PDB file of C-alpha atoms in Angstrom:
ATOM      1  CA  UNK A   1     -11.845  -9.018   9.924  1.00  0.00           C
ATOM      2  CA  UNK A   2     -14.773 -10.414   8.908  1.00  0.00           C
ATOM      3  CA  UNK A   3     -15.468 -13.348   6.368  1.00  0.00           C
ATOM      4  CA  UNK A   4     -17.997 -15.478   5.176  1.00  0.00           C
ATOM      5  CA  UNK A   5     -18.115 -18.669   4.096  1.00  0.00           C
ATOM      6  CA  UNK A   6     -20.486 -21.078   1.657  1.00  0.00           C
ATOM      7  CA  UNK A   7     -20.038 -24.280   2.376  1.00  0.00           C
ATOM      8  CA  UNK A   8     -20.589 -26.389  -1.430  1.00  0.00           C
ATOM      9  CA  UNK A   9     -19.836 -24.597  -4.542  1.00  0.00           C
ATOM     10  CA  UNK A  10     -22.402 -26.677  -6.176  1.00  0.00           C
ATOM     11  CA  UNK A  11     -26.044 -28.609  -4.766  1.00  0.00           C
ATOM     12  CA  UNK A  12     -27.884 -30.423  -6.398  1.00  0.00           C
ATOM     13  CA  UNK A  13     -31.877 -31.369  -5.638  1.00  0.00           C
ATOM     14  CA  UNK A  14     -34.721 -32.520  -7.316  1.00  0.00           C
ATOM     15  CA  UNK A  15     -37.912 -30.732  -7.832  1.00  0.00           C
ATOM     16  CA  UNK A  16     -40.060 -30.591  -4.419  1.00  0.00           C
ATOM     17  CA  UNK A  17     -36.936 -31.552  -2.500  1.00  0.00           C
ATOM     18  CA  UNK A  18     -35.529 -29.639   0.501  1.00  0.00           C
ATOM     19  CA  UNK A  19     -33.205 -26.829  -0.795  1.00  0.00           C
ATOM     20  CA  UNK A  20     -30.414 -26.493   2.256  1.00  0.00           C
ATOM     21  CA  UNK A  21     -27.633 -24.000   1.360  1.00  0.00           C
ATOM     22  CA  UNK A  22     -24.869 -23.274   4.183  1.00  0.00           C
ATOM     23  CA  UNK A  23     -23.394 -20.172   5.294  1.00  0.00           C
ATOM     24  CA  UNK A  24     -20.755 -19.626   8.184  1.00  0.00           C
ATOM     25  CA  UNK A  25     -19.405 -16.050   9.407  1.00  0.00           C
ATOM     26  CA  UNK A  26     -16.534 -15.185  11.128  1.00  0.00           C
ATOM     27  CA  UNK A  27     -17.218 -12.022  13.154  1.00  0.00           C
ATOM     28  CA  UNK A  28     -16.291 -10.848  16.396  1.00  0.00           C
ATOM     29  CA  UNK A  29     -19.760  -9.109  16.952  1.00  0.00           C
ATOM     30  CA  UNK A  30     -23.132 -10.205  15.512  1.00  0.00           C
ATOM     31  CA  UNK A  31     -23.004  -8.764  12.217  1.00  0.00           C
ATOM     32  CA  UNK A  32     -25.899  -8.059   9.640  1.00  0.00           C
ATOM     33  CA  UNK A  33     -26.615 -10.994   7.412  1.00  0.00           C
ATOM     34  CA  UNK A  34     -28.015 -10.986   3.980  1.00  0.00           C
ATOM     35  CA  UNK A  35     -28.797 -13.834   1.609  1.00  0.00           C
ATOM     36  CA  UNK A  36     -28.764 -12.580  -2.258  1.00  0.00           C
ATOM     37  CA  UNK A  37     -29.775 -14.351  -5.292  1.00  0.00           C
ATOM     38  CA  UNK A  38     -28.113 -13.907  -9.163  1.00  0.00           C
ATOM     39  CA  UNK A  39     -30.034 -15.342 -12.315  1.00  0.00           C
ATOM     40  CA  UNK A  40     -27.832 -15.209 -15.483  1.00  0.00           C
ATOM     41  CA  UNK A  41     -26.958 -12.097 -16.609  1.00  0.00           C
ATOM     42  CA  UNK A  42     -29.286 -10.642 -14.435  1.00  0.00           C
ATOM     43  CA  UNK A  43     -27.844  -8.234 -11.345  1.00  0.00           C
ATOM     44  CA  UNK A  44     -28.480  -9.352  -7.277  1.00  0.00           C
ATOM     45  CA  UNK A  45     -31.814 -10.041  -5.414  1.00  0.00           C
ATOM     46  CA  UNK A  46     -32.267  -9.628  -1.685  1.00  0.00           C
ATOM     47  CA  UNK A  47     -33.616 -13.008  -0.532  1.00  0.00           C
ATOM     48  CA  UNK A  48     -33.904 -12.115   2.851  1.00  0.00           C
ATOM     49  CA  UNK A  49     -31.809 -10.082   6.044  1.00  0.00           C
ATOM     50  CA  UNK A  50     -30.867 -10.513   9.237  1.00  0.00           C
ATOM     51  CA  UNK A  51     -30.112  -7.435  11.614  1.00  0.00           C
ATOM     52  CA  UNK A  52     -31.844  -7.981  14.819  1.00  0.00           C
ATOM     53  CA  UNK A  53     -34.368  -9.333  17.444  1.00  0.00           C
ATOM     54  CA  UNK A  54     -35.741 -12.348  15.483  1.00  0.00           C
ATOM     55  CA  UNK A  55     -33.377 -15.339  14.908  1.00  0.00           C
ATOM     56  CA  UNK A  56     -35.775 -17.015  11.925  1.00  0.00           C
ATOM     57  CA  UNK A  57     -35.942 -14.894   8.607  1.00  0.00           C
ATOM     58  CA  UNK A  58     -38.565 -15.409   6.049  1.00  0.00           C
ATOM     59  CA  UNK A  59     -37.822 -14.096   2.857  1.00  0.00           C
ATOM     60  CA  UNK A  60     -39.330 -13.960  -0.912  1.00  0.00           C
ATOM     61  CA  UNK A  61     -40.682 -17.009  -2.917  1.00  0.00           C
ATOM     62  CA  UNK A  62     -40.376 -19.434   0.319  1.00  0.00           C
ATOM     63  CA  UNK A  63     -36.714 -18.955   1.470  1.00  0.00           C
ATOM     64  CA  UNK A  64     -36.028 -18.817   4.864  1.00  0.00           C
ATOM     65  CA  UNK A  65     -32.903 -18.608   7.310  1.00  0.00           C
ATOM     66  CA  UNK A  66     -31.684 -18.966  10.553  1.00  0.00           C
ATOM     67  CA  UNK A  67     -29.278 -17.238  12.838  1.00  0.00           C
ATOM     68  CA  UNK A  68     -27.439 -19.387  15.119  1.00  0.00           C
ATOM     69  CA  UNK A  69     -24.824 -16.948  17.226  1.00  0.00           C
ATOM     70  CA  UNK A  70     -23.295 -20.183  18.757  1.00  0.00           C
ATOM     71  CA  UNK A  71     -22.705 -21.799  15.584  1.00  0.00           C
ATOM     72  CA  UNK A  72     -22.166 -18.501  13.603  1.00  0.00           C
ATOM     73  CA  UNK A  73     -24.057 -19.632  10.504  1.00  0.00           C
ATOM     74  CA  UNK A  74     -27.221 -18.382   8.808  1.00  0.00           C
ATOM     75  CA  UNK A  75     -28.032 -21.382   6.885  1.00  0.00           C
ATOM     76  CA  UNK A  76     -30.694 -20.551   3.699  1.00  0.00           C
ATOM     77  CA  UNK A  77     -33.788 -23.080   3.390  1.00  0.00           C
ATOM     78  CA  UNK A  78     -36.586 -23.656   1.353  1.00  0.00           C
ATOM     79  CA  UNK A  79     -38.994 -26.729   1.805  1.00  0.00           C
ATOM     80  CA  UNK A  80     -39.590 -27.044  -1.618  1.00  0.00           C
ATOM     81  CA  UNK A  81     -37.636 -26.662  -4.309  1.00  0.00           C
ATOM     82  CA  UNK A  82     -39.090 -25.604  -7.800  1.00  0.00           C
ATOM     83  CA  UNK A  83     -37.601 -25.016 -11.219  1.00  0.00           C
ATOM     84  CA  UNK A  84     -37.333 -21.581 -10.857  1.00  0.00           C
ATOM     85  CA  UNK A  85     -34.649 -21.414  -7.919  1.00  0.00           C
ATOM     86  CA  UNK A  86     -32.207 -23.081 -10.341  1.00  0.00           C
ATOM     87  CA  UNK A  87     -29.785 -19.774  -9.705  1.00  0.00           C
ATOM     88  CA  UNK A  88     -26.019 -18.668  -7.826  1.00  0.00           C
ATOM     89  CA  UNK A  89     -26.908 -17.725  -3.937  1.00  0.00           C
ATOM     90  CA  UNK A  90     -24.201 -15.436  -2.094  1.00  0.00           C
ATOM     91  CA  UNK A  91     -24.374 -15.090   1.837  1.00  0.00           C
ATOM     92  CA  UNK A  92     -22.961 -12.025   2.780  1.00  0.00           C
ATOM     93  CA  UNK A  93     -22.586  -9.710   5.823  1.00  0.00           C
ATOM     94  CA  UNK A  94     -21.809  -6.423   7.046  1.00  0.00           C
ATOM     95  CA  UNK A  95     -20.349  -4.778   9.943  1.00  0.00           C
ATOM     96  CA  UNK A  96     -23.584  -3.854  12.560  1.00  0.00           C
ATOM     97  CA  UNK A  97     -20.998  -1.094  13.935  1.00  0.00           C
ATOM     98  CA  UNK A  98     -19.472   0.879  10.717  1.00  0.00           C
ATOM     99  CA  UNK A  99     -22.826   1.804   9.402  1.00  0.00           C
ATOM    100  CA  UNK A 100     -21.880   1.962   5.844  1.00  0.00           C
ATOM    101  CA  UNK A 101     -23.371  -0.194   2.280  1.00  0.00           C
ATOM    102  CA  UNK A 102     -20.099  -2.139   2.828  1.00  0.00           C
ATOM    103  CA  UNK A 103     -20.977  -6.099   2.511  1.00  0.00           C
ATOM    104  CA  UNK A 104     -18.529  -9.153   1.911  1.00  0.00           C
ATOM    105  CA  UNK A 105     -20.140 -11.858   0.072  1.00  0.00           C
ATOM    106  CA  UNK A 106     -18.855 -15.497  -0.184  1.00  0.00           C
ATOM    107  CA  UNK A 107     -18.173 -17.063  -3.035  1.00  0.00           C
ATOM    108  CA  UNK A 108     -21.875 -18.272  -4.121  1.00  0.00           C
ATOM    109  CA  UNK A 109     -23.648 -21.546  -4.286  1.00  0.00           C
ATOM    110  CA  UNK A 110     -24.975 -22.461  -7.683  1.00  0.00           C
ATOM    111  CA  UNK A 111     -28.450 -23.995  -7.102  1.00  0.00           C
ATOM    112  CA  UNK A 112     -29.370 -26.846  -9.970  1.00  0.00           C
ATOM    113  CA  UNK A 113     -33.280 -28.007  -9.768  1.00  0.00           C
ATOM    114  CA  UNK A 114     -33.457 -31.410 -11.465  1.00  0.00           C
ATOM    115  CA  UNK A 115     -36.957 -31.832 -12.306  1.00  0.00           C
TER     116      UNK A 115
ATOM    117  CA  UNK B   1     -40.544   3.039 -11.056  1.00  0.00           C
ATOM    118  CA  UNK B   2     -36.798   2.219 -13.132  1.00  0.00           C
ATOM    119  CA  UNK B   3     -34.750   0.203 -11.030  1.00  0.00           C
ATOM    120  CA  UNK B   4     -30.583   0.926 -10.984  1.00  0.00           C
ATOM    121  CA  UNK B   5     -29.809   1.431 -14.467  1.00  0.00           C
ATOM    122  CA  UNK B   6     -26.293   0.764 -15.753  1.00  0.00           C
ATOM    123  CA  UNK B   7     -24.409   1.718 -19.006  1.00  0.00           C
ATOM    124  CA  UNK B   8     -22.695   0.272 -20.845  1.00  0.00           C
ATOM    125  CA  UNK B   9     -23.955  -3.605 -20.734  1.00  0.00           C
ATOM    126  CA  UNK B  10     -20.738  -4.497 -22.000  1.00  0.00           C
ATOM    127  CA  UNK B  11     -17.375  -3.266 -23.049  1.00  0.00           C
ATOM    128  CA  UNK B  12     -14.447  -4.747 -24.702  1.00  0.00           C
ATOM    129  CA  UNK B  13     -10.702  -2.613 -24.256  1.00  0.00           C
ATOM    130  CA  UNK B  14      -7.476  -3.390 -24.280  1.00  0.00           C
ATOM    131  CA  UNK B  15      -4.921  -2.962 -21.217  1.00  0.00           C
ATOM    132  CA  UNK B  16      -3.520   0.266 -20.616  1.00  0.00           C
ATOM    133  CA  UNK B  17      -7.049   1.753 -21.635  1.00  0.00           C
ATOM    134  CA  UNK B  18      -8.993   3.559 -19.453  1.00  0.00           C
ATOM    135  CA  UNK B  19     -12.518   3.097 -18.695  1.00  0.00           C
ATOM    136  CA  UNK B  20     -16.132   4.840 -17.386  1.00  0.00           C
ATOM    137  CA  UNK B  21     -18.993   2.845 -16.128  1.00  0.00           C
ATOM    138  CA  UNK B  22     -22.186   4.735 -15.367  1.00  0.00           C
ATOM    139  CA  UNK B  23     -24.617   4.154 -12.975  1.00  0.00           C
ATOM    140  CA  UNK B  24     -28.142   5.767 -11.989  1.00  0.00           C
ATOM    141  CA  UNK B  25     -29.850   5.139  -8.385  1.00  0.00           C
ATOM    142  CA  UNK B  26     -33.316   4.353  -7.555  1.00  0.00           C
ATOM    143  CA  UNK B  27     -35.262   8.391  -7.493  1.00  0.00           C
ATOM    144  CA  UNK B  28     -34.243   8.979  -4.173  1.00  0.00           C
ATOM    145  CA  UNK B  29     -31.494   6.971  -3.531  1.00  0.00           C
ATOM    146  CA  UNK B  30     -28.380   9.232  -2.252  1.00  0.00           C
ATOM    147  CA  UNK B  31     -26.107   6.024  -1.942  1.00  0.00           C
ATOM    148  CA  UNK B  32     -24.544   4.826  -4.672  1.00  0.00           C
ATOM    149  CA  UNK B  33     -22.053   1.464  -4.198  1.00  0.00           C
ATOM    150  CA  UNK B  34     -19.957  -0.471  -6.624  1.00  0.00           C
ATOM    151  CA  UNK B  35     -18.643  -4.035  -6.501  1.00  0.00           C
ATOM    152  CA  UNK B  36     -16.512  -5.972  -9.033  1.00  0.00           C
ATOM    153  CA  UNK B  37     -17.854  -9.781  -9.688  1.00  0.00           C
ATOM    154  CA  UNK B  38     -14.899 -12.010 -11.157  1.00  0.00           C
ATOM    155  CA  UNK B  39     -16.210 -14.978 -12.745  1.00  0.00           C
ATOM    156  CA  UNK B  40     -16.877 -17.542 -10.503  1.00  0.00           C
ATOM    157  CA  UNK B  41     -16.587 -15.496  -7.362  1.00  0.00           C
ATOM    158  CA  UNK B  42     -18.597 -13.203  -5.629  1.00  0.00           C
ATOM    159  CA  UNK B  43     -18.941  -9.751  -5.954  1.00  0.00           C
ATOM    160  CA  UNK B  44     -16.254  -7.421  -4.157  1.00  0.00           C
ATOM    161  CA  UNK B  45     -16.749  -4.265  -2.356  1.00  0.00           C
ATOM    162  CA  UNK B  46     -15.040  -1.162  -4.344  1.00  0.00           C
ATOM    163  CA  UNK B  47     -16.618   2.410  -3.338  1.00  0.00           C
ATOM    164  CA  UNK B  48     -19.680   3.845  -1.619  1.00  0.00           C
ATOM    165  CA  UNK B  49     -20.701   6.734  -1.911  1.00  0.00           C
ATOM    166  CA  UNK B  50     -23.925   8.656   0.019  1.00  0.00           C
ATOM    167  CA  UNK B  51     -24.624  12.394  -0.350  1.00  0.00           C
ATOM    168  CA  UNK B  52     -21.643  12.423  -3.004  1.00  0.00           C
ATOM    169  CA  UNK B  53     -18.918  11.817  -0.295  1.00  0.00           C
ATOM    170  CA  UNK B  54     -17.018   8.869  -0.343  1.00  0.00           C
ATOM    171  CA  UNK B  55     -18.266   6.714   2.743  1.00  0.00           C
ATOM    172  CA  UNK B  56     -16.308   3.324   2.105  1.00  0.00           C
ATOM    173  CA  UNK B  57     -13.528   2.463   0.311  1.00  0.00           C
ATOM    174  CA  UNK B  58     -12.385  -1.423  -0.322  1.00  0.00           C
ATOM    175  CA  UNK B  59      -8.811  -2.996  -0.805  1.00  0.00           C
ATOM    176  CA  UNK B  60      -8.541  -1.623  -4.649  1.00  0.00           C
ATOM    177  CA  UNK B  61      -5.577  -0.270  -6.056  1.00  0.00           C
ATOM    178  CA  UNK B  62      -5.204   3.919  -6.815  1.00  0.00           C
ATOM    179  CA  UNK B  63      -6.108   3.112 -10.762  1.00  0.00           C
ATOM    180  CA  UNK B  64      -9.924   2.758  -9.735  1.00  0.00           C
ATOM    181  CA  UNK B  65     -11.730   5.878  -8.635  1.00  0.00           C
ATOM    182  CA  UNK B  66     -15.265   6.566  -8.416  1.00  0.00           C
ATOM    183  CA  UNK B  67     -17.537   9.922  -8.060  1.00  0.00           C
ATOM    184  CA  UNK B  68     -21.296  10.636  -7.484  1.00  0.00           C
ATOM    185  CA  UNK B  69     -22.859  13.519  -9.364  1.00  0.00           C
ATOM    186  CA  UNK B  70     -25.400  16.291  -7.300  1.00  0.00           C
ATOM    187  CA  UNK B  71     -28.707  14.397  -9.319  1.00  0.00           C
ATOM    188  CA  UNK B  72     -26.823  10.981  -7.335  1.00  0.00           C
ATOM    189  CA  UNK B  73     -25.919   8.878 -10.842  1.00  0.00           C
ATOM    190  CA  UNK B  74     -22.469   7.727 -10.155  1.00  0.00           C
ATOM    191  CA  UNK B  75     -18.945   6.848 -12.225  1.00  0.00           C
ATOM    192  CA  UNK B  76     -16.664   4.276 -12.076  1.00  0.00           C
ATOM    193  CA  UNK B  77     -13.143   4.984 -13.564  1.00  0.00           C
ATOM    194  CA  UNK B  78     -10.566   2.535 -13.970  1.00  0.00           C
ATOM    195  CA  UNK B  79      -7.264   3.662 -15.347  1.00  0.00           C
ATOM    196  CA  UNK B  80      -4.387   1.200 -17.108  1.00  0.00           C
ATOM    197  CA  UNK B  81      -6.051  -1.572 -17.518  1.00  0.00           C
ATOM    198  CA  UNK B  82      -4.872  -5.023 -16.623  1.00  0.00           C
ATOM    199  CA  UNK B  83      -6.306  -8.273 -17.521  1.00  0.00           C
ATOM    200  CA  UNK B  84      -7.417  -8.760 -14.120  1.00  0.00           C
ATOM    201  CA  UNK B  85      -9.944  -5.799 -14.401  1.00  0.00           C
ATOM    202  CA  UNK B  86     -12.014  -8.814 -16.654  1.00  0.00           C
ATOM    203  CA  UNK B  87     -15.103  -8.133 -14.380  1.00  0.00           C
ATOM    204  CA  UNK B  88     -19.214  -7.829 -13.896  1.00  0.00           C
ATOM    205  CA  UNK B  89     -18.956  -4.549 -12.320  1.00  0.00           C
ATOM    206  CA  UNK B  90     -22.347  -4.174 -10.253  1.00  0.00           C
ATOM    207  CA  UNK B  91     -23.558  -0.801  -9.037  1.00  0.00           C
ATOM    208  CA  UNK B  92     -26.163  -0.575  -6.026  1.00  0.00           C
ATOM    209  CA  UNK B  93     -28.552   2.244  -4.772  1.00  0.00           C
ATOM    210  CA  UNK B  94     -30.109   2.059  -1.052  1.00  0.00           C
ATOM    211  CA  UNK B  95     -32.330   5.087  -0.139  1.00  0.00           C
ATOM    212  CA  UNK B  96     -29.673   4.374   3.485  1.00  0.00           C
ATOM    213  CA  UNK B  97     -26.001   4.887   4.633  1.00  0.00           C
ATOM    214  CA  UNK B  98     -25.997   1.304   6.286  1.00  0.00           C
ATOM    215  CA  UNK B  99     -26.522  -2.154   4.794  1.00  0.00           C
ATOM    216  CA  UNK B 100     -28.414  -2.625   7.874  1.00  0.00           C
ATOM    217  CA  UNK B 101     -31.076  -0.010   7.707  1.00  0.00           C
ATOM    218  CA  UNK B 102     -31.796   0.272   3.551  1.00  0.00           C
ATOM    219  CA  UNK B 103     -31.707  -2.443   1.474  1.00  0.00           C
ATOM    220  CA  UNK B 104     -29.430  -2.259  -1.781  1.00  0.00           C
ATOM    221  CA  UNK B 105     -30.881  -2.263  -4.933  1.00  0.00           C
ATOM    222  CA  UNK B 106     -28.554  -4.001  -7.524  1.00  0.00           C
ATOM    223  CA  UNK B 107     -27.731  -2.864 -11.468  1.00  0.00           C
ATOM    224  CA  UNK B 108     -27.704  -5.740 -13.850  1.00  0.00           C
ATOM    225  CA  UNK B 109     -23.926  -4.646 -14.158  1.00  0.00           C
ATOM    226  CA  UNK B 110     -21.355  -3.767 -17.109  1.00  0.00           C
ATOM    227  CA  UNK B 111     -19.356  -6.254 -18.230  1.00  0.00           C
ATOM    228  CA  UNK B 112     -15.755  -5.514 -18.809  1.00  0.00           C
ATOM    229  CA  UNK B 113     -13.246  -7.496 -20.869  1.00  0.00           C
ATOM    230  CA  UNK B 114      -9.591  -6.243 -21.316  1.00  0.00           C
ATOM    231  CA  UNK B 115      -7.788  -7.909 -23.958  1.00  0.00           C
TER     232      UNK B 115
END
């Protein structure tokens, strides 16, 4: 079965600091991978996908990611933090071979921006 | 354009009620999915439904049930309500069947809280 984990419940960084939030999968076929962003009380964002051919994903407002098949993670960076990415990140993924909406999300990193 | 519109924002019952959640896709979305978000977790997959046939069905117990309308808007049901059922319960359109192909569109949710 598939799985994903978010490795830190909770960062930390200070404005114009690296933002480096982990994700590891557990799949036994390269699934699709999908980085989503929550603000309060506000519903999910796509950030950015992963389904094929490139390994490097850029997404919106300077978020990127990268697919590593040997260490199955798709860890999401940004070289800059600002104010504004103070939010909860979920990794999730779904199955490349079922074809449906279906995706399993980790349990979310809360993002804090300390100015 | 509206995005995923979801009704209502919030809802207070008691267990043993029932309750219906609405949900309206994207114009031109024919997949409808719903997820339930317990605080402090991320969100779980319920239903999905595309061309109002049920397409995916997550570990949920018989008391939810979900249906998708000819015009695409969508309704979640949950029956007997149990404490548990405290939720965000997020509804997302993709214009797609798969995750992969069509990216999902997320509602800002209804909030449920059984008493």
């Amino acid at each position: 079965a598939q799985s994903v984990t978010q490795l830190g419940s909770h960062v930390s960084v200070s404005e114009g600091a690296l933002v480096l939030l982990r994700c590891n999968y557990s799949s036994s076929v390269p699934p699709y991978l999908f980085w989503y962003v929550q603000y309060p009380n506000q519903g999910l964002q796509l950030l950015l996908k992963y389904t094929s051919a490139a390994t490097l994903v850029k997404g919106i407002n300077g978020f990127e990611a990268e697919f590593k098949k040997s260490e199955t993670s798709f860890h999401l960076t940004k070289p800059s933090a600002h104010m504004s990415d103070a939010a909860e990140y979920f990794c999730a993924v779904s199955d490349r071979s079922s074809n449906t909406g279906k995706l399993i999300f980790g349990q979310g990193t809360t993002l804090q921006v300390k100015p | 354009d509206a995005g995923v519109t979801q009704s209502p924002t919030h809802l207070i019952k008691t267990r043993g009620q029932q309750v219906t959640l609405r949900c309206s896709p994207i114009s031109g979305h024919k997949s409808v999915s719903w997820y339930q978000q317990v605080l402090g977790q991320g969100p779980q997959f319920i239903f999905q439904y595309y061309e109002k046939e049920e397409r995916g069905r997550g570990n949920f117990p018989d008391r939810f049930s979900a249906r998708q309308f000819p015009n695409y808007s969508s309704e979640l049901n949950v029956n007997a309500l149990l404490l548990g059922d405290s939720a965000l319960y997020l509804c997302a359109s993709s214009g797609a069947l798969g995750a992969g192909t069509g990216e999902l569109f997320f509602g800002e949710g209804s909030r449920l809280t059984v008493l």
